[in-house]
mmCIF file of C-alpha atoms in Angstrom:
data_model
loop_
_atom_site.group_PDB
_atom_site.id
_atom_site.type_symbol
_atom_site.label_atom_id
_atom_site.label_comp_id
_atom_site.label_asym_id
_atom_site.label_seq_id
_atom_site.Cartn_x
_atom_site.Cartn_y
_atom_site.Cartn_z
ATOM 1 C CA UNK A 1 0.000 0.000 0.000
ATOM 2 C CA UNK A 2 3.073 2.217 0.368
ATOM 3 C CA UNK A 3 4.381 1.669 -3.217
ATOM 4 C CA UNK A 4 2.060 4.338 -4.524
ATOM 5 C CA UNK A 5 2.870 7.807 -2.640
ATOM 6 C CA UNK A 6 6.944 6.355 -3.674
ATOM 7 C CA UNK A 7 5.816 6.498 -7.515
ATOM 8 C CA UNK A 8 4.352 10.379 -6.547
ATOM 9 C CA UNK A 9 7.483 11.232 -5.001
ATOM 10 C CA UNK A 10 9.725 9.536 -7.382
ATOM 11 C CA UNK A 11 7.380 11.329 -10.702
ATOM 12 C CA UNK A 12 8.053 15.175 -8.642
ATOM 13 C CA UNK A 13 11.966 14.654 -8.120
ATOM 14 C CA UNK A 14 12.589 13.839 -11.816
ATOM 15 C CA UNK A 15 10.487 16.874 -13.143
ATOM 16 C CA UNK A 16 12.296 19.273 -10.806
ATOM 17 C CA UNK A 17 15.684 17.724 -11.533
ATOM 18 C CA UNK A 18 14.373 18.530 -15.176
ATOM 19 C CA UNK A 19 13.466 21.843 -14.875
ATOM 20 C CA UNK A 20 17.255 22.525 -12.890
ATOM 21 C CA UNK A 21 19.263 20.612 -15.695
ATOM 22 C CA UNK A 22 17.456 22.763 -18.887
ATOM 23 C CA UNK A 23 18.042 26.088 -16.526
ATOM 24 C CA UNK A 24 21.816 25.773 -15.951
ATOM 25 C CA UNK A 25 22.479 24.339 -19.912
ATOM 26 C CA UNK A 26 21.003 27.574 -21.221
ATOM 27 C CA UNK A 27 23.165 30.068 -23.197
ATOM 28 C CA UNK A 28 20.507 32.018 -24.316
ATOM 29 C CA UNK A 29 19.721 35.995 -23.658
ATOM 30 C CA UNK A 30 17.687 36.552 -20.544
ATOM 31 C CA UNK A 31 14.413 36.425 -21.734
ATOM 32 C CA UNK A 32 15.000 33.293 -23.407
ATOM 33 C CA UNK A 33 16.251 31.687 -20.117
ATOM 34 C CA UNK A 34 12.945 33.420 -18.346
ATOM 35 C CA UNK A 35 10.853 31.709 -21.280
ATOM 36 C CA UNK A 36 12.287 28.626 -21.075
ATOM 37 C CA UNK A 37 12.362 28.495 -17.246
ATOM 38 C CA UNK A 38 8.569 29.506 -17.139
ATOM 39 C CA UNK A 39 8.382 26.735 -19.678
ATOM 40 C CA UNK A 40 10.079 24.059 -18.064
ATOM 41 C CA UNK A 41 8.146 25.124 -14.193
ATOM 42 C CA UNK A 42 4.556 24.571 -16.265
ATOM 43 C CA UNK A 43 5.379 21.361 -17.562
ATOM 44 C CA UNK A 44 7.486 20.067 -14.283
ATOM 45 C CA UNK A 45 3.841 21.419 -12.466
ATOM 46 C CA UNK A 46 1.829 19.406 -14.886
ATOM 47 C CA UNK A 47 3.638 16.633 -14.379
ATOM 48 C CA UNK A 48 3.864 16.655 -10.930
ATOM 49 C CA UNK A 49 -0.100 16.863 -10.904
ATOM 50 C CA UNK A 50 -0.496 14.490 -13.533
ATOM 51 C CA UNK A 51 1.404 11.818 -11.330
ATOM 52 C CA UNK A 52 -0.419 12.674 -8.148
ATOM 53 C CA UNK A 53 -3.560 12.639 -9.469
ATOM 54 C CA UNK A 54 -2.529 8.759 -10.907
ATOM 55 C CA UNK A 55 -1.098 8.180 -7.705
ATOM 56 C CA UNK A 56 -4.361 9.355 -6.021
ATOM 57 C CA UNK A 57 -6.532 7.414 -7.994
ATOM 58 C CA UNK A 58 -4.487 4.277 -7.965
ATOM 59 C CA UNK A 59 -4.007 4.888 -4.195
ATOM 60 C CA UNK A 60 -8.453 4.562 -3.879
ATOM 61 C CA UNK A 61 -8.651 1.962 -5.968
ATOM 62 C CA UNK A 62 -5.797 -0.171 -3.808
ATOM 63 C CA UNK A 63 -7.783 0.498 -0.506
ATOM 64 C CA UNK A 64 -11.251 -0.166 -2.131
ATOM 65 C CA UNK A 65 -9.665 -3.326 -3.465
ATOM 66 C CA UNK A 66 -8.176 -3.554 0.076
ATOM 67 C CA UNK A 67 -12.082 -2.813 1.887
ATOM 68 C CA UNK A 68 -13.488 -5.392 -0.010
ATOM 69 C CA UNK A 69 -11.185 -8.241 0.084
ATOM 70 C CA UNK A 70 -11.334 -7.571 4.016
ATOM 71 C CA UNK A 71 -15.765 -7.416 3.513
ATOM 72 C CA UNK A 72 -15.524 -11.000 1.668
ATOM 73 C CA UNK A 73 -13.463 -12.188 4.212
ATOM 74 C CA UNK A 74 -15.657 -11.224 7.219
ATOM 75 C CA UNK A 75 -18.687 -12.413 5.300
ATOM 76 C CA UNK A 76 -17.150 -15.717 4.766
ATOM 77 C CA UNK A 77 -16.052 -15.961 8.598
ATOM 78 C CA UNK A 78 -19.958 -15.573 9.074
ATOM 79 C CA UNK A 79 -20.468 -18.031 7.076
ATOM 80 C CA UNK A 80 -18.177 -20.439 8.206
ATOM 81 C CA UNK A 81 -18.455 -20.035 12.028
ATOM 82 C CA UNK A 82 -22.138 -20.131 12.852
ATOM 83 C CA UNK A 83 -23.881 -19.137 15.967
ATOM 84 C CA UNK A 84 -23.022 -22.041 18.765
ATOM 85 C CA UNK A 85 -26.217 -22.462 21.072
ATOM 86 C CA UNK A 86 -27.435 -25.488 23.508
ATOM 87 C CA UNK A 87 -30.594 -26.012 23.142
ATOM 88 C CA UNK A 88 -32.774 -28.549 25.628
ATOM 89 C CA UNK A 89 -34.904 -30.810 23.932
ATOM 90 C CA UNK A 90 -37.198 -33.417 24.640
ATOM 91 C CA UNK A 91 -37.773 -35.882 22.052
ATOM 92 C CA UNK A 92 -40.652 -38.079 21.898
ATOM 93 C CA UNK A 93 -41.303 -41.168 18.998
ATOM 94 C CA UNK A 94 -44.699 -43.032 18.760
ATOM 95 C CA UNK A 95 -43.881 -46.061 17.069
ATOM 96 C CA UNK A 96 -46.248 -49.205 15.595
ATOM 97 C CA UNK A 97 -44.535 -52.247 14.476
ATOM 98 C CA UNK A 98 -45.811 -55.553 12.791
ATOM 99 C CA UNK A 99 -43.714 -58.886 12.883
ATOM 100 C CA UNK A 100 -44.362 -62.635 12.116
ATOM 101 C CA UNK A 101 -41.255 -63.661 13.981
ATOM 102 C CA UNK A 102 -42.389 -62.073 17.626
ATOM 103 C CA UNK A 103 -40.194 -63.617 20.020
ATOM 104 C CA UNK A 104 -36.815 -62.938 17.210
ATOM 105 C CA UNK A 105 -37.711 -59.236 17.176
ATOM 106 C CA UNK A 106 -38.266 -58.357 21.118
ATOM 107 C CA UNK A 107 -34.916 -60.277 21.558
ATOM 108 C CA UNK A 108 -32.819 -57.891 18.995
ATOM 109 C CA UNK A 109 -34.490 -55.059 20.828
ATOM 110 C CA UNK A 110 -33.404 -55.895 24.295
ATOM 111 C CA UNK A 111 -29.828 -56.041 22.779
ATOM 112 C CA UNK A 112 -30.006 -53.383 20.862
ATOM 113 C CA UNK A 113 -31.178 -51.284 23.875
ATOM 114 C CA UNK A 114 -28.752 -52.456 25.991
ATOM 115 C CA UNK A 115 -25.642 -51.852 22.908
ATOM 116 C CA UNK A 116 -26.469 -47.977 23.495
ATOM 117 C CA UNK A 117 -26.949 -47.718 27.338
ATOM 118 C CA UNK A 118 -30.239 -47.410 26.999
ATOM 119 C CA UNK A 119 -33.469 -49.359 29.223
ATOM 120 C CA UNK A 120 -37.117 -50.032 29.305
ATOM 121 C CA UNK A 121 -38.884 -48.157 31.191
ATOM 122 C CA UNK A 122 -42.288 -50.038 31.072
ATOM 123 C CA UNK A 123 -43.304 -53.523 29.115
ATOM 124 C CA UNK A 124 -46.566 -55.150 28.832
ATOM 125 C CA UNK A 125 -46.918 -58.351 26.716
ATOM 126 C CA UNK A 126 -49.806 -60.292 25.769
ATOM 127 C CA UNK A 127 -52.193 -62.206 23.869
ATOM 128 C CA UNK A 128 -50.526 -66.510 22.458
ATOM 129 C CA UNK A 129 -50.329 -67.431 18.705
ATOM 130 C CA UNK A 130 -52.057 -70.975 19.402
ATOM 131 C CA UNK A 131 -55.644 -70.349 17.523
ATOM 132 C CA UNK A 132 -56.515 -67.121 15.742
ATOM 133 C CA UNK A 133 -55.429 -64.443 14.482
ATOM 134 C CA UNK A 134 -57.508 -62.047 16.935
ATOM 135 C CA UNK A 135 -55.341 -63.549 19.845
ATOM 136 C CA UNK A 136 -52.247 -63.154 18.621
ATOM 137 C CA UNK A 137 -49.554 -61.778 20.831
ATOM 138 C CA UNK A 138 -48.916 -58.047 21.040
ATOM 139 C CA UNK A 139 -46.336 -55.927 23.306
ATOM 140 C CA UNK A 140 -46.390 -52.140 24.238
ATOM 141 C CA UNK A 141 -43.017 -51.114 25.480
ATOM 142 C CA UNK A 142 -42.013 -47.756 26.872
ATOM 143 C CA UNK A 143 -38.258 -47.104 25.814
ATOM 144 C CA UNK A 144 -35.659 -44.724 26.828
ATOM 145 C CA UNK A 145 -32.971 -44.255 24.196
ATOM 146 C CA UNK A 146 -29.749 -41.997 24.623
ATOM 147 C CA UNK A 147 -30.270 -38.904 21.828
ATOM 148 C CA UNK A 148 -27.748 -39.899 20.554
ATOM 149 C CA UNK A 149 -28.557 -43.011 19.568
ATOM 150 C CA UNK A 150 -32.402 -42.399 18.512
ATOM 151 C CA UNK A 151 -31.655 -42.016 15.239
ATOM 152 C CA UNK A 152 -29.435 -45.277 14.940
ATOM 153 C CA UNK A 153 -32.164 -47.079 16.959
ATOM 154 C CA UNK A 154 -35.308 -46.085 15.008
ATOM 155 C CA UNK A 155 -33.411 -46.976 11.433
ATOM 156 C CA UNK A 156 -32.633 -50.404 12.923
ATOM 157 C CA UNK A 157 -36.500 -50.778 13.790
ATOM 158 C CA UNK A 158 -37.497 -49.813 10.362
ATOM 159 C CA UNK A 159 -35.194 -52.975 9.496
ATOM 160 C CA UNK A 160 -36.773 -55.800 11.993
ATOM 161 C CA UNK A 161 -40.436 -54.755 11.708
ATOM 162 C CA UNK A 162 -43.069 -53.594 9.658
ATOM 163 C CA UNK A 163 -43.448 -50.451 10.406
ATOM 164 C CA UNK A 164 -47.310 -48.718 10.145
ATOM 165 C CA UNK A 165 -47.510 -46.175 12.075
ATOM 166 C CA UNK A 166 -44.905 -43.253 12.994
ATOM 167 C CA UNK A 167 -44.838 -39.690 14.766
ATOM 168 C CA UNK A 168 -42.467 -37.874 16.695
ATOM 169 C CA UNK A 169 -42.833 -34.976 18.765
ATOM 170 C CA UNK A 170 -39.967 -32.484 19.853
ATOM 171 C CA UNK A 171 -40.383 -29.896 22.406
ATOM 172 C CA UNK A 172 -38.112 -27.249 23.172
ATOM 173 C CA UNK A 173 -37.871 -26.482 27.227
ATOM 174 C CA UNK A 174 -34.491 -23.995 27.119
ATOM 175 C CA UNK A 175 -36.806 -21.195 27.919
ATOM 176 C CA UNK A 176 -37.883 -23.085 30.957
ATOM 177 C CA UNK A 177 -34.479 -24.497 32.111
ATOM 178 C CA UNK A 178 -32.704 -21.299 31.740
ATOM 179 C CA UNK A 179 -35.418 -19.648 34.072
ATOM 180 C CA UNK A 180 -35.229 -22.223 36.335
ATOM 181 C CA UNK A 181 -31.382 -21.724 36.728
ATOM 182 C CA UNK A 182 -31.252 -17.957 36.988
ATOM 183 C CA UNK A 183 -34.038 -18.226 39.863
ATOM 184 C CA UNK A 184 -32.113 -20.551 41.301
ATOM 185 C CA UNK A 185 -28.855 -18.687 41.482
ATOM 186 C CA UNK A 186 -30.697 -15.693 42.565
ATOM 187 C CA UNK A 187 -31.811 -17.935 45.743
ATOM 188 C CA UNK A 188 -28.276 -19.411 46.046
ATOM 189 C CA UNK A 189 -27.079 -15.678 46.803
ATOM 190 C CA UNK A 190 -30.073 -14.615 49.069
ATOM 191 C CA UNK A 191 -29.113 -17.765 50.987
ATOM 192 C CA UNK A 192 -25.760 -16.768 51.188
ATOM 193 C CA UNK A 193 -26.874 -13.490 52.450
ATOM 194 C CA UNK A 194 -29.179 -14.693 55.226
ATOM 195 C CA UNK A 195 -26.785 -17.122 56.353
ATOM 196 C CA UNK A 196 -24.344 -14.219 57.048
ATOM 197 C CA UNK A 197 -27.518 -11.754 58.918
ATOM 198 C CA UNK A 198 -28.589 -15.084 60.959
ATOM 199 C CA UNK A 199 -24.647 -15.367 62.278
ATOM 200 C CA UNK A 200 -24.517 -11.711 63.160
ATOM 201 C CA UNK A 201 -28.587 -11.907 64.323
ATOM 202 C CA UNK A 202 -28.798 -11.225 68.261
ATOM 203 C CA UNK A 203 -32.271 -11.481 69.031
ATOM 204 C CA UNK A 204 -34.305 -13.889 69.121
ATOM 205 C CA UNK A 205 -37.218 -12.713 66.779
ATOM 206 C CA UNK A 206 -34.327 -11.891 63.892
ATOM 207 C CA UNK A 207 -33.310 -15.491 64.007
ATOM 208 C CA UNK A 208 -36.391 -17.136 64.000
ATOM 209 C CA UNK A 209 -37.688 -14.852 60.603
ATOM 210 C CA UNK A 210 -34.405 -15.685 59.245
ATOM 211 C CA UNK A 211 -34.423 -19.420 59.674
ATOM 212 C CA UNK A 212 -38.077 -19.304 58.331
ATOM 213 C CA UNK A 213 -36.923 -17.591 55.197
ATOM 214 C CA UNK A 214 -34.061 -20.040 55.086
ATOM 215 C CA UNK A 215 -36.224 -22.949 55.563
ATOM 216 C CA UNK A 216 -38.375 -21.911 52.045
ATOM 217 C CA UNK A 217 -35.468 -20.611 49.882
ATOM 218 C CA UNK A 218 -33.962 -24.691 50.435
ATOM 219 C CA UNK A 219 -37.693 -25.521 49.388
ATOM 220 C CA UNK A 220 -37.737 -23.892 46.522
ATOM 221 C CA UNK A 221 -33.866 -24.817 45.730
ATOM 222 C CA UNK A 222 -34.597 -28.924 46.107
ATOM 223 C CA UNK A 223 -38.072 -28.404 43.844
ATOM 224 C CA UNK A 224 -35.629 -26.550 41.313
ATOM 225 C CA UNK A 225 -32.941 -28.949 41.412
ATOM 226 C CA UNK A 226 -35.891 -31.859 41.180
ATOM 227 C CA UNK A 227 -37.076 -30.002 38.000
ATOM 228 C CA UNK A 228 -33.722 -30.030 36.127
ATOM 229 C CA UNK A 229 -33.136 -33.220 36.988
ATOM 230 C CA UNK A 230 -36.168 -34.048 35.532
ATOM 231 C CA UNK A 231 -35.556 -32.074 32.613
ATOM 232 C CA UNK A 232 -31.957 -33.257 32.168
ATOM 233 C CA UNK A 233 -33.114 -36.998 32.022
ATOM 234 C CA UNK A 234 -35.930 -36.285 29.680
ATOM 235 C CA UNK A 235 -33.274 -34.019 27.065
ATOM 236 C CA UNK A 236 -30.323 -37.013 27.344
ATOM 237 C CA UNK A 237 -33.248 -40.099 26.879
ATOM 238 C CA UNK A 238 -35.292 -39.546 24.135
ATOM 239 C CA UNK A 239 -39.121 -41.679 24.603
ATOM 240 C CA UNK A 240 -39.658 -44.658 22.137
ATOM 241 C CA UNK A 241 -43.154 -45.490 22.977
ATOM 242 C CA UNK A 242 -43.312 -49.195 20.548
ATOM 243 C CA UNK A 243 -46.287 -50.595 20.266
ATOM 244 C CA UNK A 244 -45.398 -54.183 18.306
ATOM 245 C CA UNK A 245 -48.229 -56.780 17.024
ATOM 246 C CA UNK A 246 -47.901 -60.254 15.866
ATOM 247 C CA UNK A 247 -49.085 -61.156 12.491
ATOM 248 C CA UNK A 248 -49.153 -64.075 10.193
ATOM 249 C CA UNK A 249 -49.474 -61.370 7.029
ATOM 250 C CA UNK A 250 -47.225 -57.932 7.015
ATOM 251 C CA UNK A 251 -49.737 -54.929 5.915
ATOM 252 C CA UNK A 252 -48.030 -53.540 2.526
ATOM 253 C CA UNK A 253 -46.790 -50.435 2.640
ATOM 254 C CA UNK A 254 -47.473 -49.463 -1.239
ATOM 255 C CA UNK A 255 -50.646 -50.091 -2.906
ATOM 256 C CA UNK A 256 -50.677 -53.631 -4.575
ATOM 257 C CA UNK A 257 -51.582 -54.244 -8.060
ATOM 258 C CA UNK A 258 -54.803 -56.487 -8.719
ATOM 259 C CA UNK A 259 -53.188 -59.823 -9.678
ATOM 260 C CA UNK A 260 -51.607 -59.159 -6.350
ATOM 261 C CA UNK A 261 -54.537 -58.709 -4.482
ATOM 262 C CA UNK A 262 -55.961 -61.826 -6.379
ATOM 263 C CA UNK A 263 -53.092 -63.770 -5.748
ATOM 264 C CA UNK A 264 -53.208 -62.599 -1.647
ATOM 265 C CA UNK A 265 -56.771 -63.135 -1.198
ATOM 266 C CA UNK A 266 -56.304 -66.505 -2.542
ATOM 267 C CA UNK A 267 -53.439 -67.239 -0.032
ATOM 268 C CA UNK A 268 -55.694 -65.232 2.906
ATOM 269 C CA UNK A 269 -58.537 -67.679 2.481
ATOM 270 C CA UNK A 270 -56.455 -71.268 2.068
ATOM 271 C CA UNK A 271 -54.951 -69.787 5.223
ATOM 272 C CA UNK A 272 -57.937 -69.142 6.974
ATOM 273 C CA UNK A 273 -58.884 -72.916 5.591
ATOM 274 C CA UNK A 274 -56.310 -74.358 7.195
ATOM 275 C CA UNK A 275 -56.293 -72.269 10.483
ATOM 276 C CA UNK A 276 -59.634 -73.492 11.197
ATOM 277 C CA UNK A 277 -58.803 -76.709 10.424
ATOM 278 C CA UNK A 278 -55.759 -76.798 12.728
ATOM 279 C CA UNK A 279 -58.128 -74.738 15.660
ATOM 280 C CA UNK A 280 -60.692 -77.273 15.282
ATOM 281 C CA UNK A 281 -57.955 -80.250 15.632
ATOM 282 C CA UNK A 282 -56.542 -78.427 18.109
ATOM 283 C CA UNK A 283 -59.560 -78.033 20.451
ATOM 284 C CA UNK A 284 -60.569 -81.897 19.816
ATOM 285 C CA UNK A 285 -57.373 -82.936 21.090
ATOM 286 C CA UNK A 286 -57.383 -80.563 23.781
ATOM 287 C CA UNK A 287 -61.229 -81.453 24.914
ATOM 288 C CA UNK A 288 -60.904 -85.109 24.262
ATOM 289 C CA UNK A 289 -61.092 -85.930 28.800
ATOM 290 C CA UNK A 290 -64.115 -83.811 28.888
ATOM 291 C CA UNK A 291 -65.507 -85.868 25.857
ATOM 292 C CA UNK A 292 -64.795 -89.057 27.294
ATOM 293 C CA UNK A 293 -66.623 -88.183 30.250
ATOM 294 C CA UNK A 294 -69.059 -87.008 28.070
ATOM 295 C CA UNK A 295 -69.523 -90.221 26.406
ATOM 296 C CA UNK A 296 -69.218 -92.230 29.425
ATOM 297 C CA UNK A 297 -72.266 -89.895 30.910
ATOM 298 C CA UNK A 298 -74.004 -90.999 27.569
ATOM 299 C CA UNK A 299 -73.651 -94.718 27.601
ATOM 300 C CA UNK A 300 -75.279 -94.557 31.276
ATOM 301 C CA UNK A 301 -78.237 -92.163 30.054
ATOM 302 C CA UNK A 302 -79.262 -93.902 27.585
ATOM 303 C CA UNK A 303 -80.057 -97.103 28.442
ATOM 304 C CA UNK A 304 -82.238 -95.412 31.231
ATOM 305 C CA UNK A 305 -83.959 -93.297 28.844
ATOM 306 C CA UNK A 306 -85.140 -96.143 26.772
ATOM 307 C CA UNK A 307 -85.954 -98.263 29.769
ATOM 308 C CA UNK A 308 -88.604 -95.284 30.988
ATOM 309 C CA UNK A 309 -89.696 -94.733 27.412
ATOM 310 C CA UNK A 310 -90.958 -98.424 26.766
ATOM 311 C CA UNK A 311 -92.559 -98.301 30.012
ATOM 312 C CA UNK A 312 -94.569 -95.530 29.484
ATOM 313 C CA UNK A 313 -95.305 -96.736 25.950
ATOM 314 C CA UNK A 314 -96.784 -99.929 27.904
ATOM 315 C CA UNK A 315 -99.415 -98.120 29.635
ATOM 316 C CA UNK A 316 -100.424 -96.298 26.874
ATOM 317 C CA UNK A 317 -101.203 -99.383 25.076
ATOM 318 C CA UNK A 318 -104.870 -100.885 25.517
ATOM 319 C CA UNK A 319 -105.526 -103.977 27.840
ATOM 320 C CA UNK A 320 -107.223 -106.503 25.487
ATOM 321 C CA UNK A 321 -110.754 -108.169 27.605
ATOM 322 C CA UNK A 322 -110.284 -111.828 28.737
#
């Protein structure tokens, strides 16, 4: 930035030198050394502004070069270096899952819960698999999964179950926690304070307001601290709430075409063929003592029965006269 005002300097030297040189070569009368002199002073002074006026203009145009180089850079610092803020949220995920291999997918859940220091907070499983579809077994399980981790976790879901159903809810509690905080370091110094009055306190009265006041700022501290807690927990273990259901069909996902559909309700109904078949061996088998008993009952009856039917068909019959 300094090589300009040397060019101005340098340009004014050389005319002066100029203007000296053609004044002490002259040999001419006086006037013609006055004319010349006058001559050589105009065009040393046009010079000299001629090169300042370049040396001005190339001097702006260095520092606007300069200005801007400097304005790109900022504006890509901007760019690059974004604002850095925490923020405290609570993550919730609603999730509905169909399997035919129930027992396979609850297992790879428990590990993959326990891979990521995660837990269950809450599982309820019921329903069997032995006769119909409408009892088949279902589970609703309350997870709670690092943040992390929850968007590992819910990717590997997507690949062990059917997935039907999914919604997530995020709410944003910084507002909240950063109240909570400030009120509490607001207390923290107020307790300081009345800790110093109750040591200096010499009446009785003064001690007994203080200790009161005491007594309700570490209230209000422990219900603070209890709601951060709280808060923490909730913002570093995001809610899976999985709700998983045993079927013998996965629900498609796309629409099907209709040789599909042909093709499915074909399977559907030799399926529900053979599930009532197998329910109706099934509960034979499994009533067989009570039809034994049945039978045995039966055999007993009906000899009895016919016995007291002949009989009363006897008196109902006319005596013939002798």
């Amino acid at each position: 930035m300094m090589k300009k005002p040397v060019r101005f300097i340098a340009a004014l030297c050389l005319a002066v030198l100029t203007a000296c040189g053609s004044r002490s070569g002259a040999s001419a009368s006086a006037d013609t050394v006055l004319y010349s002199v006058g001559e050589t002073a105009a065009e040393a002074y046009d010079m000299a502004a001629g090169a300042m006026n370049r040396a001005v203009t190339e001097e702006m145009a260095y520092v606007t070069d300069d200005l801007a180089t400097a304005d790109d850079g900022l504006s890509s610092k901007t760019d690059i270096q974004p604002v850095n803020s925490s923020r405290k949220l609570i993550r919730t995920v609603d999730l509905t899952v169909e399997t035919t291999e129930f027992d396979s997918l609850l297992s790879s859940l428990n590990q993959s819960v326990a891979e990521i220091d995660g837990y269950t907070e809450q599982s309820d499983i019921s329903g069997n698999s032995l006769y119909s579809d409408s009892s088949r077994r279902h589970a609703s399980l309350v997870l709670r999964i690092p943040s992390d981790h929850l968007d590992s976790f819910l990717s590997q879901v997507e690949g062990l179950g059917n997935i039907i159903n999914k919604s997530e809810s995020v709410q944003d509690v910084t507002l909240n926690y950063t109240d909570i905080e400030s009120r509490k370091k607001t207390l923290l110094v107020e307790q300081e304070r009345l800790l110093e009055l109750l040591a200096e306190a010499e009446s009785v009265d003064a001690v007994i307001a203080l200790e009161s006041r005491l007594s309700d700022i570490r209230y209000q501290l422990e219900s603070m601290e209890s709601q951060l807690r709280t808060y923490d927990n909730q913002v570093d273990y995001s809610t899976v709430y999985l709700y998983i259901s045993e079927v013998a069909v996965l629900t498609p996902t796309v629409p099907d075409s209709v040789a599909t559909r042909i093709r499915k309700g074909f399977s559907e109904n030799i399926r529900d063929i053979a599930v009532t078949a197998t329910n109706a061996f099934v509960w034979f088998v499994s009533h067989i003592p009570a039809l034994i008993v049945l039978l045995v009952i039966l055999a007993i009856l009906i000899p009895i029965i016919r016995k007291i039917v002949k009989r009363i068909r006897r008196r109902k019959e006319p005596q013939n006269p002798s």
